[in-house]
GROMACS .gro file of C-alpha atoms in nm:
model
  514
    1MET     CA    1   0.000   0.000   0.000
    2PHE     CA    2   0.288   0.234   0.086
    3SER     CA    3   0.458   0.158  -0.247
    4GLN     CA    4   0.132   0.235  -0.428
    5PHE     CA    5   0.129   0.575  -0.262
    6LEU     CA    6   0.490   0.646  -0.358
    7MET     CA    7   0.450   0.560  -0.726
    8PRO     CA    8   0.233   0.863  -0.822
    9VAL     CA    9   0.452   1.085  -0.604
   10GLY     CA   10   0.761   0.960  -0.788
   11THR     CA   11   0.594   1.020  -1.124
   12LEU     CA   12   0.492   1.372  -1.017
   13TYR     CA   13   0.848   1.444  -0.903
   14LYS     CA   14   0.993   1.334  -1.238
   15LYS     CA   15   0.759   1.570  -1.422
   16HIS     CA   16   0.819   1.866  -1.192
   17ARG     CA   17   1.167   1.795  -1.058
   18GLN     CA   18   1.291   2.153  -1.078
   19LEU     CA   19   0.982   2.284  -0.900
   20PHE     CA   20   1.031   2.035  -0.615
   21ILE     CA   21   1.396   2.141  -0.585
   22VAL     CA   22   1.305   2.511  -0.570
   23LEU     CA   23   1.030   2.448  -0.315
   24LEU     CA   24   1.275   2.251  -0.100
   25PHE     CA   25   1.518   2.544  -0.100
   26ILE     CA   26   1.243   2.798  -0.028
   27SER     CA   27   1.109   2.592   0.263
   28THR     CA   28   1.460   2.571   0.410
   29CYS     CA   29   1.493   2.949   0.381
   30VAL     CA   30   1.157   3.009   0.551
   31ILE     CA   31   1.221   2.773   0.841
   32GLY     CA   32   1.574   2.908   0.886
   33ALA     CA   33   1.449   3.267   0.891
   34ILE     CA   34   1.176   3.187   1.144
   35THR     CA   35   1.413   3.006   1.379
   36ILE     CA   36   1.692   3.263   1.362
   37TYR     CA   37   1.436   3.533   1.436
   38HIS     CA   38   1.365   3.355   1.766
   39HIS     CA   39   1.732   3.284   1.840
   40GLU     CA   40   1.891   3.487   2.119
   41MET     CA   41   2.261   3.524   2.047
   42TRP     CA   42   2.500   3.404   2.314
   43ARG     CA   43   2.852   3.504   2.411
   44ASP     CA   44   3.043   3.336   2.127
   45GLU     CA   45   2.830   3.515   1.869
   46SER     CA   46   2.842   3.847   2.054
   47GLN     CA   47   3.220   3.824   2.098
   48ALA     CA   48   3.266   3.824   1.720
   49PHE     CA   49   3.018   4.110   1.678
   50LEU     CA   50   3.176   4.331   1.946
   51LEU     CA   51   3.526   4.257   1.821
   52VAL     CA   52   3.425   4.375   1.474
   53ARG     CA   53   3.228   4.672   1.605
   54ASP     CA   54   3.511   4.804   1.821
   55SER     CA   55   3.811   4.736   1.596
   56LYS     CA   56   3.890   5.074   1.441
   57ASN     CA   57   4.063   4.943   1.129
   58LEU     CA   58   4.180   4.624   0.961
   59GLY     CA   59   4.519   4.635   1.134
   60GLU     CA   60   4.354   4.645   1.475
   61LEU     CA   61   4.112   4.372   1.367
   62TRP     CA   62   4.406   4.148   1.271
   63GLN     CA   63   4.569   4.195   1.611
   64ASN     CA   64   4.247   4.134   1.805
   65VAL     CA   65   4.154   3.820   1.610
   66ARG     CA   66   4.487   3.660   1.700
   67TYR     CA   67   4.354   3.604   2.052
   68GLU     CA   68   4.050   3.416   1.919
   69GLY     CA   69   4.231   3.101   1.808
   70HIS     CA   70   4.075   3.128   1.461
   71PRO     CA   71   4.187   3.278   1.129
   72ILE     CA   72   4.041   3.611   1.025
   73LEU     CA   73   3.805   3.543   0.732
   74TRP     CA   74   3.477   3.528   0.929
   75HIS     CA   75   3.561   3.846   1.121
   76LEU     CA   76   3.673   4.018   0.800
   77ILE     CA   77   3.337   3.945   0.635
   78LEU     CA   78   3.156   4.077   0.943
   79PHE     CA   79   3.379   4.386   0.954
   80VAL     CA   80   3.286   4.482   0.599
   81ALA     CA   81   2.916   4.396   0.647
   82TYR     CA   82   2.885   4.586   0.974
   83HIS     CA   83   3.043   4.902   0.836
   84ILE     CA   84   2.793   4.892   0.549
   85PHE     CA   85   2.492   4.795   0.763
   86PRO     CA   86   2.568   4.892   1.126
   87SER     CA   87   2.307   4.687   1.310
   88ILE     CA   88   2.323   4.442   1.600
   89TYR     CA   89   2.153   4.188   1.371
   90THR     CA   90   2.408   4.217   1.088
   91ILE     CA   91   2.591   3.908   1.212
   92GLN     CA   92   2.274   3.697   1.198
   93VAL     CA   93   2.175   3.815   0.851
   94VAL     CA   94   2.523   3.748   0.712
   95HIS     CA   95   2.542   3.405   0.872
   96LEU     CA   96   2.193   3.310   0.755
   97LEU     CA   97   2.290   3.397   0.396
   98ILE     CA   98   2.607   3.188   0.423
   99GLY     CA   99   2.420   2.894   0.576
  100LEU     CA  100   2.154   2.909   0.306
  101SER     CA  101   2.432   2.917   0.045
  102VAL     CA  102   2.548   2.580   0.182
  103VAL     CA  103   2.192   2.453   0.144
  104ALA     CA  104   2.176   2.593  -0.213
  105LEU     CA  105   2.488   2.398  -0.313
  106ILE     CA  106   2.337   2.079  -0.170
  107VAL     CA  107   1.997   2.135  -0.335
  108PHE     CA  108   2.107   2.252  -0.679
  109TYR     CA  109   2.450   2.094  -0.735
  110SER     CA  110   2.490   1.780  -0.524
  111PRO     CA  111   2.436   1.430  -0.673
  112PHE     CA  112   2.212   1.313  -0.388
  113SER     CA  113   1.855   1.193  -0.442
  114PHE     CA  114   1.568   1.429  -0.360
  115VAL     CA  115   1.495   1.243  -0.036
  116GLU     CA  116   1.861   1.267   0.067
  117LYS     CA  117   1.869   1.637  -0.022
  118PHE     CA  118   1.560   1.692   0.191
  119LEU     CA  119   1.717   1.507   0.484
  120LEU     CA  120   2.045   1.695   0.443
  121CYS     CA  121   1.876   2.036   0.427
  122PHE     CA  122   1.687   1.963   0.747
  123SER     CA  123   1.965   1.775   0.922
  124TYR     CA  124   2.076   1.907   1.260
  125PHE     CA  125   2.398   2.064   1.136
  126PHE     CA  126   2.280   2.224   0.812
  127SER     CA  127   1.951   2.352   0.955
  128PHE     CA  128   2.061   2.456   1.305
  129GLU     CA  129   2.421   2.435   1.426
  130TYR     CA  130   2.569   2.576   1.103
  131LEU     CA  131   2.268   2.791   1.008
  132ILE     CA  132   2.114   2.945   1.320
  133ILE     CA  133   2.415   2.984   1.551
  134SER     CA  134   2.635   3.255   1.397
  135ARG     CA  135   2.990   3.127   1.414
  136ASN     CA  136   3.281   3.083   1.173
  137TYR     CA  137   3.207   2.720   1.081
  138SER     CA  138   2.938   2.760   0.816
  139ILE     CA  139   3.159   2.974   0.590
  140GLY     CA  140   3.418   2.694   0.596
  141VAL     CA  141   3.156   2.435   0.498
  142PHE     CA  142   3.034   2.656   0.214
  143LEU     CA  143   3.384   2.703   0.071
  144LEU     CA  144   3.466   2.332   0.098
  145PHE     CA  145   3.146   2.232  -0.084
  146LEU     CA  146   3.203   2.506  -0.341
  147SER     CA  147   3.550   2.367  -0.417
  148ILE     CA  148   3.394   2.024  -0.478
  149CYS     CA  149   3.144   2.180  -0.719
  150LEU     CA  150   3.426   2.358  -0.905
  151TYR     CA  151   3.630   2.039  -0.924
  152LEU     CA  152   3.343   1.830  -1.059
  153ARG     CA  153   3.252   2.094  -1.319
  154LYS     CA  154   3.612   2.161  -1.425
  155LYS     CA  155   3.662   2.237  -1.793
  156SER     CA  156   4.040   2.260  -1.782
  157LYS     CA  157   4.334   2.240  -1.545
  158ARG     CA  158   4.312   2.618  -1.505
  159THR     CA  159   4.012   2.559  -1.281
  160MET     CA  160   4.262   2.441  -1.022
  161ILE     CA  161   4.366   2.804  -0.962
  162ASN     CA  162   4.008   2.886  -0.862
  163ILE     CA  163   3.996   2.577  -0.643
  164ALA     CA  164   4.323   2.681  -0.476
  165VAL     CA  165   4.173   3.021  -0.393
  166VAL     CA  166   3.850   2.873  -0.257
  167LEU     CA  167   4.026   2.608  -0.046
  168GLY     CA  168   4.279   2.869   0.067
  169LEU     CA  169   3.993   3.085   0.192
  170ALA     CA  170   3.838   2.781   0.364
  171ALA     CA  171   4.168   2.726   0.548
  172ASN     CA  172   4.129   3.079   0.686
  173THR     CA  173   3.799   3.005   0.864
  174ASN     CA  174   3.881   2.751   1.138
  175ILE     CA  175   4.127   2.472   1.215
  176TYR     CA  176   3.888   2.194   1.104
  177SER     CA  177   3.836   2.350   0.762
  178PHE     CA  178   4.212   2.408   0.755
  179ILE     CA  179   4.274   2.033   0.789
  180ILE     CA  180   4.011   1.937   0.531
  181SER     CA  181   4.135   2.204   0.287
  182CYS     CA  182   4.493   2.077   0.299
  183CYS     CA  183   4.384   1.717   0.237
  184LEU     CA  184   4.131   1.803  -0.033
  185PHE     CA  185   4.371   2.033  -0.219
  186THR     CA  186   4.641   1.766  -0.219
  187CYS     CA  187   4.400   1.505  -0.358
  188PHE     CA  188   4.263   1.738  -0.627
  189LEU     CA  189   4.615   1.840  -0.725
  190CYS     CA  190   4.739   1.481  -0.752
  191ASN     CA  191   4.438   1.391  -0.965
  192LEU     CA  192   4.481   1.681  -1.209
  193PHE     CA  193   4.861   1.661  -1.212
  194PRO     CA  194   4.940   1.285  -1.176
  195LEU     CA  195   5.263   1.217  -0.995
  196ASN     CA  196   5.359   0.940  -1.238
  197LYS     CA  197   5.379   1.192  -1.522
  198LEU     CA  198   5.692   1.405  -1.527
  199SER     CA  199   5.524   1.670  -1.744
  200PHE     CA  200   5.364   1.836  -1.441
  201TYR     CA  201   5.711   1.941  -1.323
  202LYS     CA  202   5.732   2.164  -1.632
  203SER     CA  203   5.385   2.310  -1.587
  204LYS     CA  204   5.373   2.674  -1.477
  205LEU     CA  205   5.009   2.621  -1.387
  206PHE     CA  206   5.109   2.355  -1.133
  207TYR     CA  207   5.353   2.585  -0.954
  208ALA     CA  208   5.114   2.882  -0.970
  209THR     CA  209   4.837   2.671  -0.814
  210VAL     CA  210   5.061   2.547  -0.533
  211LEU     CA  211   5.193   2.898  -0.469
  212VAL     CA  212   4.845   3.049  -0.443
  213PHE     CA  213   4.733   2.786  -0.193
  214LEU     CA  214   5.053   2.816   0.012
  215VAL     CA  215   5.006   3.193   0.043
  216PHE     CA  216   4.659   3.142   0.191
  217LEU     CA  217   4.785   2.858   0.407
  218THR     CA  218   5.070   3.067   0.546
  219THR     CA  219   4.829   3.349   0.626
  220ALA     CA  220   4.608   3.109   0.820
  221MET     CA  221   4.902   2.957   1.010
  222LEU     CA  222   5.030   3.301   1.113
  223GLN     CA  223   4.693   3.371   1.273
  224LEU     CA  224   4.668   3.030   1.442
  225VAL     CA  225   4.994   3.096   1.628
  226ALA     CA  226   4.871   3.264   1.946
  227PRO     CA  227   5.043   3.574   2.093
  228PRO     CA  228   5.278   3.505   2.388
  229ASP     CA  229   5.036   3.662   2.637
  230ARG     CA  230   4.731   3.461   2.526
  231THR     CA  231   4.562   3.265   2.800
  232PRO     CA  232   4.463   2.991   2.848
  233LYS     CA  233   4.743   2.837   2.645
  234LEU     CA  234   4.696   2.521   2.442
  235LYS     CA  235   4.927   2.247   2.562
  236ILE     CA  236   5.047   1.971   2.331
  237ALA     CA  237   5.009   1.629   2.493
  238ALA     CA  238   5.341   1.449   2.527
  239THR     CA  239   5.193   1.102   2.486
  240LEU     CA  240   4.881   0.946   2.346
  241ASN     CA  241   4.619   0.916   2.617
  242TYR     CA  242   4.385   0.622   2.562
  243LYS     CA  243   4.110   0.773   2.778
  244ARG     CA  244   4.129   1.082   2.559
  245MET     CA  245   4.106   0.866   2.247
  246ALA     CA  246   3.800   0.687   2.387
  247LYS     CA  247   3.640   1.025   2.460
  248ILE     CA  248   3.705   1.142   2.103
  249SER     CA  249   3.565   0.825   1.948
  250LYS     CA  250   3.251   0.865   2.158
  251GLU     CA  251   3.213   1.228   2.043
  252ILE     CA  252   3.256   1.133   1.677
  253SER     CA  253   2.990   0.865   1.713
  254ASN     CA  254   2.745   1.093   1.890
  255VAL     CA  255   2.785   1.363   1.627
  256LEU     CA  256   2.706   1.131   1.335
  257PHE     CA  257   2.400   0.979   1.501
  258TYR     CA  258   2.305   1.282   1.705
  259LEU     CA  259   1.994   1.303   1.923
  260PRO     CA  260   1.969   1.570   2.196
  261ALA     CA  261   1.849   1.481   2.544
  262PRO     CA  262   1.502   1.614   2.632
  263LEU     CA  263   1.607   1.795   2.948
  264GLU     CA  264   1.398   2.021   3.167
  265GLU     CA  265   1.339   2.383   3.062
  266GLY     CA  266   1.498   2.348   2.723
  267ARG     CA  267   1.863   2.288   2.815
  268TYR     CA  268   1.910   2.049   2.526
  269TRP     CA  269   2.196   2.210   2.335
  270GLY     CA  270   2.517   2.007   2.339
  271THR     CA  271   2.354   1.717   2.521
  272SER     CA  272   2.322   1.365   2.386
  273LEU     CA  273   2.041   1.118   2.445
  274PHE     CA  274   2.303   0.842   2.443
  275GLU     CA  275   2.485   0.996   2.739
  276ARG     CA  276   2.204   1.125   2.958
  277ASN     CA  277   1.948   0.852   2.994
  278HIS     CA  278   1.754   0.758   3.305
  279LEU     CA  279   1.711   0.390   3.246
  280LYS     CA  280   1.729   0.173   3.557
  281SER     CA  281   1.894  -0.127   3.397
  282ASN     CA  282   2.274  -0.094   3.366
  283PHE     CA  283   2.271  -0.345   3.082
  284VAL     CA  284   2.026  -0.132   2.882
  285LYS     CA  285   2.218   0.185   2.976
  286ASN     CA  286   2.542   0.039   2.840
  287GLY     CA  287   2.363  -0.075   2.526
  288VAL     CA  288   2.219   0.271   2.465
  289PHE     CA  289   2.558   0.428   2.534
  290LEU     CA  290   2.737   0.199   2.287
  291LEU     CA  291   2.470   0.212   2.015
  292PRO     CA  292   2.596   0.525   1.830
  293GLN     CA  293   2.956   0.400   1.851
  294LEU     CA  294   2.862   0.067   1.693
  295LEU     CA  295   2.660   0.245   1.423
  296ALA     CA  296   2.940   0.492   1.348
  297LEU     CA  297   3.207   0.219   1.337
  298THR     CA  298   2.992   0.008   1.103
  299MET     CA  299   2.928   0.311   0.883
  300ILE     CA  300   3.297   0.398   0.855
  301ILE     CA  301   3.386   0.038   0.767
  302LEU     CA  302   3.114   0.032   0.500
  303ALA     CA  303   3.231   0.369   0.367
  304ILE     CA  304   3.588   0.243   0.330
  305GLY     CA  305   3.457  -0.065   0.152
  306ALA     CA  306   3.235   0.141  -0.079
  307TRP     CA  307   3.512   0.390  -0.167
  308ARG     CA  308   3.798   0.139  -0.192
  309ARG     CA  309   3.818   0.166  -0.571
  310SER     CA  310   3.847   0.544  -0.561
  311LEU     CA  311   4.199   0.636  -0.449
  312LEU     CA  312   4.113   1.009  -0.441
  313ILE     CA  313   3.823   0.972  -0.198
  314SER     CA  314   3.998   0.710   0.015
  315MET     CA  315   4.306   0.933   0.051
  316PHE     CA  316   4.095   1.237   0.129
  317PHE     CA  317   3.887   1.063   0.396
  318ALA     CA  318   4.181   0.885   0.560
  319ALA     CA  319   4.402   1.195   0.569
  320SER     CA  320   4.129   1.426   0.702
  321PHE     CA  321   4.006   1.176   0.959
  322THR     CA  322   4.362   1.116   1.081
  323GLY     CA  323   4.424   1.493   1.094
  324PHE     CA  324   4.114   1.550   1.307
  325PHE     CA  325   4.194   1.262   1.536
  326LEU     CA  326   4.555   1.368   1.593
  327PHE     CA  327   4.456   1.732   1.652
  328MET     CA  328   4.194   1.632   1.908
  329SER     CA  329   4.420   1.371   2.067
  330PHE     CA  330   4.725   1.591   2.117
  331ILE     CA  331   4.604   1.952   2.117
  332PHE     CA  332   4.231   2.020   2.158
  333ASP     CA  333   3.994   1.753   2.282
  334ARG     CA  334   3.697   1.977   2.363
  335GLY     CA  335   3.443   1.803   2.143
  336GLN     CA  336   3.157   2.053   2.119
  337LEU     CA  337   2.907   1.990   1.840
  338ARG     CA  338   3.035   2.282   1.633
  339HIS     CA  339   3.380   2.120   1.642
  340THR     CA  340   3.301   1.752   1.595
  341GLY     CA  341   3.048   1.845   1.326
  342ALA     CA  342   3.354   1.852   1.099
  343PHE     CA  343   3.338   1.469   1.090
  344PHE     CA  344   2.981   1.491   0.960
  345VAL     CA  345   3.088   1.745   0.697
  346LEU     CA  346   3.378   1.521   0.594
  347LEU     CA  347   3.146   1.223   0.547
  348ILE     CA  348   2.906   1.430   0.336
  349ALA     CA  349   3.193   1.565   0.123
  350CYS     CA  350   3.332   1.216   0.056
  351THR     CA  351   2.988   1.077  -0.029
  352TRP     CA  352   2.931   1.376  -0.259
  353LEU     CA  353   3.253   1.304  -0.447
  354TYR     CA  354   3.181   0.932  -0.469
  355ARG     CA  355   2.825   0.973  -0.596
  356SER     CA  356   2.951   1.215  -0.863
  357SER     CA  357   3.226   0.988  -0.988
  358SER     CA  358   3.074   0.641  -0.968
  359THR     CA  359   2.739   0.487  -1.059
  360ARG     CA  360   2.841   0.131  -0.972
  361THR     CA  361   2.651  -0.037  -0.690
  362ASN     CA  362   2.775  -0.330  -0.486
  363LYS     CA  363   2.691  -0.474  -0.146
  364TRP     CA  364   2.927  -0.232   0.030
  365THR     CA  365   2.762   0.065  -0.138
  366LEU     CA  366   2.412  -0.067  -0.077
  367TYR     CA  367   2.464  -0.119   0.297
  368PHE     CA  368   2.648   0.212   0.329
  369ASN     CA  369   2.348   0.387   0.170
  370TYR     CA  370   2.119   0.227   0.429
  371PHE     CA  371   2.335   0.355   0.713
  372PHE     CA  372   2.372   0.694   0.544
  373THR     CA  373   1.992   0.730   0.529
  374THR     CA  374   1.961   0.615   0.891
  375MET     CA  375   2.213   0.879   0.996
  376LEU     CA  376   2.021   1.151   0.811
  377LEU     CA  377   1.688   1.039   0.960
  378THR     CA  378   1.844   1.062   1.306
  379GLN     CA  379   1.971   1.410   1.224
  380LEU     CA  380   1.624   1.509   1.100
  381ALA     CA  381   1.468   1.401   1.431
  382ALA     CA  382   1.731   1.604   1.619
  383SER     CA  383   1.665   1.903   1.393
  384VAL     CA  384   1.289   1.900   1.455
  385PHE     CA  385   1.351   1.877   1.830
  386VAL     CA  386   1.597   2.168   1.851
  387HIS     CA  387   1.394   2.398   1.624
  388VAL     CA  388   1.088   2.351   1.845
  389TYR     CA  389   1.293   2.409   2.161
  390GLU     CA  390   1.469   2.711   2.010
  391ILE     CA  391   1.133   2.880   1.953
  392LYS     CA  392   0.990   2.765   2.286
  393TYR     CA  393   1.281   2.857   2.516
  394PRO     CA  394   1.531   3.149   2.519
  395PHE     CA  395   1.873   3.035   2.398
  396SER     CA  396   2.044   3.301   2.611
  397GLY     CA  397   1.907   3.536   2.876
  398ALA     CA  398   2.121   3.823   2.743
  399LYS     CA  399   1.851   3.971   2.517
  400ASP     CA  400   1.585   3.996   2.789
  401ALA     CA  401   1.834   4.132   3.043
  402ALA     CA  402   1.963   4.389   2.794
  403THR     CA  403   1.605   4.493   2.713
  404PHE     CA  404   1.549   4.562   3.083
  405LEU     CA  405   1.870   4.768   3.101
  406THR     CA  406   1.762   4.970   2.797
  407ASN     CA  407   1.403   5.028   2.915
  408SER     CA  408   1.521   5.133   3.261
  409GLY     CA  409   1.784   5.371   3.119
  410ARG     CA  410   2.073   5.169   3.259
  411ASN     CA  411   2.240   5.072   2.930
  412ASN     CA  412   2.547   5.287   2.995
  413ASP     CA  413   2.909   5.244   3.094
  414LYS     CA  414   2.828   5.249   3.468
  415ILE     CA  415   2.762   4.874   3.464
  416LEU     CA  416   2.974   4.611   3.636
  417LEU     CA  417   2.961   4.273   3.459
  418HIS     CA  418   3.085   3.953   3.615
  419PRO     CA  419   3.192   3.707   3.494
  420ASP     CA  420   3.317   3.890   3.187
  421PHE     CA  421   3.290   3.646   2.895
  422GLU     CA  422   2.967   3.482   3.010
  423ALA     CA  423   2.792   3.820   3.044
  424MET     CA  424   2.931   4.025   2.756
  425ALA     CA  425   2.639   3.944   2.522
  426LEU     CA  426   2.454   4.217   2.718
  427LEU     CA  427   2.669   4.480   2.545
  428HIS     CA  428   2.564   4.342   2.207
  429TYR     CA  429   2.189   4.358   2.268
  430GLY     CA  430   2.201   4.670   2.485
  431SER     CA  431   2.411   4.865   2.230
  432ILE     CA  432   2.646   4.944   2.519
  433ASN     CA  433   2.990   5.075   2.431
  434GLN     CA  434   3.179   4.966   2.740
  435VAL     CA  435   3.125   4.824   3.089
  436TYR     CA  436   3.346   4.769   3.390
  437TYR     CA  437   3.504   4.422   3.405
  438PRO     CA  438   3.650   4.333   3.748
  439THR     CA  439   3.868   4.069   3.579
  440ILE     CA  440   4.075   4.341   3.409
  441ASP     CA  441   3.996   4.622   3.657
  442ALA     CA  442   3.900   4.842   3.362
  443ARG     CA  443   3.626   4.912   3.112
  444GLY     CA  444   3.601   4.717   2.789
  445SER     CA  445   3.366   4.552   2.539
  446PHE     CA  446   3.485   4.230   2.371
  447ILE     CA  447   3.708   4.000   2.571
  448LYS     CA  448   4.076   3.982   2.491
  449PHE     CA  449   4.202   3.645   2.612
  450ASN     CA  450   4.535   3.753   2.758
  451ASP     CA  451   4.713   3.731   3.090
  452LYS     CA  452   4.569   4.065   3.207
  453ARG     CA  453   4.246   3.885   3.300
  454LYS     CA  454   4.263   3.786   3.666
  455PRO     CA  455   4.004   3.605   3.879
  456ARG     CA  456   3.825   3.826   4.131
  457SER     CA  457   3.650   3.712   4.448
  458TYR     CA  458   3.293   3.805   4.532
  459LYS     CA  459   3.418   4.010   4.830
  460ASP     CA  460   3.646   4.214   4.601
  461ILE     CA  461   3.357   4.283   4.365
  462LEU     CA  462   3.132   4.403   4.650
  463LYS     CA  463   3.400   4.655   4.742
  464ILE     CA  464   3.382   4.798   4.387
  465GLY     CA  465   3.001   4.836   4.386
  466PRO     CA  466   2.979   5.155   4.603
  467ARG     CA  467   3.207   5.350   4.367
  468ASP     CA  468   3.052   5.656   4.201
  469ASP     CA  469   3.123   5.526   3.850
  470ILE     CA  470   2.919   5.206   3.914
  471GLU     CA  471   2.539   5.215   3.931
  472THR     CA  472   2.442   4.866   3.814
  473MET     CA  473   2.589   4.523   3.881
  474VAL     CA  474   2.504   4.221   3.664
  475PHE     CA  475   2.585   3.862   3.759
  476ASN     CA  476   2.499   3.530   3.591
  477GLY     CA  477   2.358   3.397   3.914
  478ARG     CA  478   2.177   3.516   4.225
  479ARG     CA  479   2.401   3.668   4.493
  480ASN     CA  480   2.361   3.702   4.868
  481ASP     CA  481   2.081   3.956   4.908
  482SER     CA  482   2.191   4.073   5.253
  483ALA     CA  483   2.546   4.141   5.132
  484ILE     CA  484   2.411   4.324   4.827
  485ASN     CA  485   2.172   4.532   5.042
  486ALA     CA  486   2.454   4.619   5.280
  487ILE     CA  487   2.638   4.809   5.007
  488GLY     CA  488   2.324   4.994   4.896
  489TYR     CA  489   2.202   4.776   4.609
  490GLU     CA  490   1.871   4.601   4.545
  491LEU     CA  491   1.755   4.330   4.306
  492LEU     CA  492   1.593   4.485   3.997
  493TYR     CA  493   1.567   4.195   3.752
  494TYR     CA  494   1.588   3.819   3.750
  495PRO     CA  495   1.509   3.562   3.476
  496LYS     CA  496   1.153   3.427   3.469
  497ILE     CA  497   1.265   3.117   3.279
  498HIS     CA  498   1.604   2.950   3.246
  499SER     CA  499   1.787   2.984   2.914
  500THR     CA  500   1.931   2.701   2.706
  501VAL     CA  501   2.288   2.814   2.778
  502PRO     CA  502   2.296   2.737   3.152
  503ASP     CA  503   2.534   3.015   3.262
  504GLU     CA  504   2.364   3.298   3.070
  505ASP     CA  505   2.078   3.369   3.311
  506PHE     CA  506   2.128   3.716   3.457
  507TRP     CA  507   2.044   3.892   3.785
  508ILE     CA  508   2.061   4.271   3.776
  509TYR     CA  509   2.122   4.478   4.090
  510GLY     CA  510   2.096   4.859   4.105
  511LYS     CA  511   2.188   5.125   4.357
  512LYS     CA  512   1.905   5.234   4.581
  513HIS     CA  513   1.801   5.593   4.528
  514LYS     CA  514   1.798   5.800   4.847
   0.00000   0.00000   0.00000
């Protein structure tokens, strides 16, 4: 009966394929616009905005970005956009356009079936993490997918220059795109200029292509080297830690088959159903915990089997996967979804290349396709969940707290914010130029991660409150009311509902008027 229903739908799709494709893209745009309208930006998004807003020129922007641990491209795009359209929502508009550009490449240029395109467009990463949350990861995904489109549509070897530029720009977005760009460029280059042919040594085009990419690569590496006073400093692990490796493998598995945990009051973001379950049976708990790891391992084995005849794709996947794993094992093992999502992007990129270059189907390919569809269905379920929760609950309490400051006439520089990074989104929404940060004992806007930031005790902060240049104190938690009252302050605002980001609920205290 189900097959009888699908037959006329399939026939209708064949007749109006282009219309279905356009409608898919439009529906993605509409849902993305609705969700981002309800999204309250949090500190990571506001940090980029304030950094761009308060950098006077490109030279100052370059110096400030060096403390971020990321190359400059995302901030450079925001810098130009903000100085053309100076609005607190510029960052969201720009990011939404970039995220929808990723969707456009998938919808109009990828070799996936319509069902797979639908599932990809509404997967967790392409419809939420890399679309709604304005960070520097979506621009990297767009440039990587664009390079694949250019490579597959190449008309001559001269296209490789354009690919070198695009992948070079991708390397200047974040470290994960940097790793993928290096591996993908090497594979494309070896395919267009085969190493077993000596003629490529005489090709000016070959050397020009390599030179262009190396210039971009060098620029990115110069920015990834942190200034001497940056803190906290990344430490390179001396030996391979097996517990760390187990943690990374778990994070990779959870990101491929991702399902958020339905926690109370909307604190779902970054959680995993496979980690936070309340089952009584330890046997069932262990089974649920291991399920995504077994699925991911099986999928990777099937992928290797399916791509074994394509040296280009096998090299690309193996090199990128190894690069990620080594980076996370020795340098940075903080597997947040925006980071480990790079494994999902890598898998999509490899599947994209394979589907475009091969039409042969074998058992490996068939079973891989089953797991690929299962992964996308899981991502779709996660996407529906987070979109509903994003609209239902505030992502950050910064917007509501900043609205109170503005309406009460307190959005000025006589505000004390503590802690600094967790609370600085208030400046973004309140259009506040500067506030007093106890951590640096000075006024500022964006946070510069250097050794001038010092921890301050609650007692020290209470001593600052009575000063004439402080009228409002904002904390991301309720403080001792009696101690606050003793220095002449009273509670003016507190959150009515907890936000998704747990440490961005704000309590505002103001001086009592005599």
